[in-house]
PDB file of C-alpha atoms in Angstrom:
ATOM      1  CA  UNK A   1      16.579   2.682  10.388  1.00 40.00           C
ATOM      2  CA  UNK A   2      16.390   3.462   6.342  1.00 45.00           C
ATOM      3  CA  UNK A   3      19.499   3.981   4.779  1.00 43.00           C
ATOM      4  CA  UNK A   4      19.965   6.471   1.843  1.00 39.00           C
ATOM      5  CA  UNK A   5      19.689   4.357  -1.071  1.00 47.00           C
ATOM      6  CA  UNK A   6      16.301   3.280   0.294  1.00 50.00           C
ATOM      7  CA  UNK A   7      15.321   7.155   0.248  1.00 51.00           C
ATOM      8  CA  UNK A   8      17.141   8.729  -1.911  1.00 51.00           C
ATOM      9  CA  UNK A   9      14.690  11.841  -1.530  1.00 65.00           C
ATOM     10  CA  UNK A  10      14.794  12.508   2.327  1.00 81.00           C
ATOM     11  CA  UNK A  11      11.160  14.087   4.361  1.00 86.00           C
ATOM     12  CA  UNK A  12      12.118  16.399   6.973  1.00 89.00           C
ATOM     13  CA  UNK A  13       9.862  15.395   9.716  1.00 88.00           C
ATOM     14  CA  UNK A  14       6.871  16.554   8.375  1.00 92.00           C
ATOM     15  CA  UNK A  15       6.447  15.775   5.163  1.00 92.00           C
ATOM     16  CA  UNK A  16       7.058  13.003   7.228  1.00 92.00           C
ATOM     17  CA  UNK A  17       4.247  13.059   8.932  1.00 93.00           C
ATOM     18  CA  UNK A  18       2.105  13.943   5.741  1.00 95.00           C
ATOM     19  CA  UNK A  19       2.542  11.724   4.329  1.00 96.00           C
ATOM     20  CA  UNK A  20       1.867   9.372   7.053  1.00 96.00           C
ATOM     21  CA  UNK A  21      -1.374  10.396   7.030  1.00 96.00           C
ATOM     22  CA  UNK A  22      -1.858  10.460   3.416  1.00 96.00           C
ATOM     23  CA  UNK A  23      -0.677   6.637   2.696  1.00 97.00           C
ATOM     24  CA  UNK A  24      -3.449   6.159   5.557  1.00 97.00           C
ATOM     25  CA  UNK A  25      -6.085   8.314   3.884  1.00 96.00           C
ATOM     26  CA  UNK A  26      -4.905   6.329   0.993  1.00 96.00           C
ATOM     27  CA  UNK A  27      -5.343   2.555   2.227  1.00 97.00           C
ATOM     28  CA  UNK A  28      -8.859   3.323   3.835  1.00 97.00           C
ATOM     29  CA  UNK A  29      -9.748   4.664   0.209  1.00 95.00           C
ATOM     30  CA  UNK A  30      -9.339   0.965  -1.410  1.00 97.00           C
ATOM     31  CA  UNK A  31     -12.438  -0.788  -2.797  1.00 97.00           C
ATOM     32  CA  UNK A  32     -13.932  -3.941  -1.337  1.00 98.00           C
ATOM     33  CA  UNK A  33     -12.857  -7.095  -3.475  1.00 98.00           C
ATOM     34  CA  UNK A  34      -9.701  -3.958  -4.506  1.00 98.00           C
ATOM     35  CA  UNK A  35      -6.346  -3.835  -4.577  1.00 98.00           C
ATOM     36  CA  UNK A  36      -4.071  -1.638  -5.057  1.00 98.00           C
ATOM     37  CA  UNK A  37       0.244  -1.482  -4.490  1.00 98.00           C
ATOM     38  CA  UNK A  38       3.058   0.111  -1.876  1.00 97.00           C
ATOM     39  CA  UNK A  39       4.428   2.032  -4.967  1.00 97.00           C
ATOM     40  CA  UNK A  40       0.824   3.934  -6.496  1.00 97.00           C
ATOM     41  CA  UNK A  41       0.336   4.582  -2.746  1.00 97.00           C
ATOM     42  CA  UNK A  42       3.723   6.760  -2.789  1.00 96.00           C
ATOM     43  CA  UNK A  43       3.526   7.888  -5.150  1.00 94.00           C
ATOM     44  CA  UNK A  44      -0.525   9.760  -5.390  1.00 95.00           C
ATOM     45  CA  UNK A  45       1.331  10.461  -1.875  1.00 95.00           C
ATOM     46  CA  UNK A  46       3.653  12.455  -4.222  1.00 93.00           C
ATOM     47  CA  UNK A  47       6.824  10.235  -3.079  1.00 94.00           C
ATOM     48  CA  UNK A  48       7.050   7.575  -5.950  1.00 93.00           C
ATOM     49  CA  UNK A  49      10.877   6.168  -4.503  1.00 92.00           C
ATOM     50  CA  UNK A  50       9.179   5.062  -1.111  1.00 94.00           C
ATOM     51  CA  UNK A  51       7.277   2.351  -1.882  1.00 95.00           C
ATOM     52  CA  UNK A  52       8.746   1.046   1.125  1.00 94.00           C
ATOM     53  CA  UNK A  53       8.065   3.773   3.221  1.00 95.00           C
ATOM     54  CA  UNK A  54       4.623   2.763   2.510  1.00 97.00           C
ATOM     55  CA  UNK A  55       4.802  -0.585   3.764  1.00 95.00           C
ATOM     56  CA  UNK A  56       6.805   0.472   7.113  1.00 94.00           C
ATOM     57  CA  UNK A  57       4.145   3.095   7.696  1.00 95.00           C
ATOM     58  CA  UNK A  58       1.817   0.060   7.491  1.00 95.00           C
ATOM     59  CA  UNK A  59       3.065  -1.870   9.755  1.00 93.00           C
ATOM     60  CA  UNK A  60       4.222   0.272  12.456  1.00 93.00           C
ATOM     61  CA  UNK A  61       0.963   3.121  12.051  1.00 93.00           C
ATOM     62  CA  UNK A  62      -0.980   1.605  14.870  1.00 94.00           C
ATOM     63  CA  UNK A  63      -3.684   3.599  13.139  1.00 93.00           C
ATOM     64  CA  UNK A  64      -3.885   1.220  10.715  1.00 94.00           C
ATOM     65  CA  UNK A  65      -4.779  -2.223  12.006  1.00 93.00           C
ATOM     66  CA  UNK A  66      -8.290  -0.616  11.567  1.00 96.00           C
ATOM     67  CA  UNK A  67      -7.691  -0.100   7.758  1.00 97.00           C
ATOM     68  CA  UNK A  68      -7.951  -2.436   5.180  1.00 98.00           C
ATOM     69  CA  UNK A  69      -3.694  -2.611   4.710  1.00 97.00           C
ATOM     70  CA  UNK A  70      -4.614  -6.058   3.177  1.00 97.00           C
ATOM     71  CA  UNK A  71      -5.797  -4.939   0.392  1.00 98.00           C
ATOM     72  CA  UNK A  72      -2.361  -3.092  -0.521  1.00 98.00           C
ATOM     73  CA  UNK A  73       0.377  -5.813  -2.061  1.00 98.00           C
ATOM     74  CA  UNK A  74       3.321  -5.289  -4.363  1.00 97.00           C
ATOM     75  CA  UNK A  75       3.411  -4.588  -7.568  1.00 97.00           C
ATOM     76  CA  UNK A  76       3.637  -8.393  -9.530  1.00 97.00           C
ATOM     77  CA  UNK A  77       0.108  -8.950  -7.404  1.00 98.00           C
ATOM     78  CA  UNK A  78       2.058 -10.821  -4.035  1.00 98.00           C
ATOM     79  CA  UNK A  79       0.771 -10.236  -0.620  1.00 97.00           C
ATOM     80  CA  UNK A  80       3.237  -9.512   1.617  1.00 94.00           C
ATOM     81  CA  UNK A  81       5.303 -12.010   3.153  1.00 91.00           C
ATOM     82  CA  UNK A  82       4.715 -14.029   6.717  1.00 91.00           C
ATOM     83  CA  UNK A  83       1.350 -12.795   6.797  1.00 91.00           C
ATOM     84  CA  UNK A  84      -0.830 -16.199   5.634  1.00 90.00           C
ATOM     85  CA  UNK A  85      -4.324 -14.638   6.718  1.00 96.00           C
ATOM     86  CA  UNK A  86      -3.943 -11.794   3.856  1.00 97.00           C
ATOM     87  CA  UNK A  87      -4.711 -13.766   0.608  1.00 97.00           C
ATOM     88  CA  UNK A  88      -7.900 -15.330   3.602  1.00 97.00           C
ATOM     89  CA  UNK A  89      -8.845 -11.625   3.606  1.00 97.00           C
ATOM     90  CA  UNK A  90      -9.090 -11.223   0.512  1.00 98.00           C
ATOM     91  CA  UNK A  91     -10.232 -14.127  -0.854  1.00 98.00           C
ATOM     92  CA  UNK A  92     -13.250 -13.450   1.049  1.00 98.00           C
ATOM     93  CA  UNK A  93     -14.392  -9.398  -0.524  1.00 98.00           C
ATOM     94  CA  UNK A  94     -14.718 -11.808  -4.513  1.00 98.00           C
ATOM     95  CA  UNK A  95     -10.297 -11.481  -4.568  1.00 98.00           C
ATOM     96  CA  UNK A  96      -8.987 -13.804  -7.472  1.00 98.00           C
ATOM     97  CA  UNK A  97      -5.618 -14.918  -7.649  1.00 98.00           C
ATOM     98  CA  UNK A  98      -3.636 -16.965 -10.316  1.00 98.00           C
ATOM     99  CA  UNK A  99      -2.559 -20.216 -10.655  1.00 98.00           C
ATOM    100  CA  UNK A 100       1.147 -19.102  -9.233  1.00 97.00           C
ATOM    101  CA  UNK A 101      -0.183 -17.542  -6.008  1.00 96.00           C
ATOM    102  CA  UNK A 102      -0.612 -13.654  -7.175  1.00 98.00           C
ATOM    103  CA  UNK A 103      -3.826 -11.935  -6.726  1.00 98.00           C
ATOM    104  CA  UNK A 104      -4.819 -11.447 -10.622  1.00 98.00           C
ATOM    105  CA  UNK A 105      -3.742  -7.674 -10.971  1.00 98.00           C
ATOM    106  CA  UNK A 106      -5.901  -7.479 -14.613  1.00 97.00           C
ATOM    107  CA  UNK A 107      -9.033  -7.876 -12.293  1.00 97.00           C
ATOM    108  CA  UNK A 108      -8.475  -6.521  -9.114  1.00 98.00           C
ATOM    109  CA  UNK A 109      -5.999  -3.573  -9.730  1.00 98.00           C
ATOM    110  CA  UNK A 110      -7.205  -0.230  -8.124  1.00 97.00           C
ATOM    111  CA  UNK A 111      -4.950   2.592 -10.156  1.00 91.00           C
ATOM    112  CA  UNK A 112      -7.099   6.066  -8.641  1.00 88.00           C
ATOM    113  CA  UNK A 113      -5.662   9.429 -10.726  1.00 77.00           C
ATOM    114  CA  UNK A 114      -4.409  11.478  -8.794  1.00 71.00           C
ATOM    115  CA  UNK A 115      -7.776  13.606  -8.719  1.00 70.00           C
ATOM    116  CA  UNK A 116      -9.922  10.473  -7.736  1.00 68.00           C
ATOM    117  CA  UNK A 117      -8.453  10.778  -3.937  1.00 57.00           C
ATOM    118  CA  UNK A 118      -8.955  12.828  -0.922  1.00 52.00           C
ATOM    119  CA  UNK A 119      -5.439  12.385   0.967  1.00 49.00           C
TER     120      UNK A 119
END
């Protein structure tokens, strides 16, 4: 259960459904060989303070299993904890990693503007 601290600006049930739809739409558009961040997705959805909710949406929405969720990393380029296969999937697409184990964000970050995507 989320706390008010996690989401200072609460959303209604309709907004939450729209948020989930938009998250899934955006993740489906991340190009092969690229990554984006939870925060970028939240911002594109119009809820910039809800990056954690992006992660929860991807984890708990059954439809997300058919999407390239492995292309979503944190702002530092870290992969999801406990999901060792994420790196393997990204490497298979040509995504390179820095010596610290983080995605080379300078080379692989997909950061569309609001006009570039169709959520």
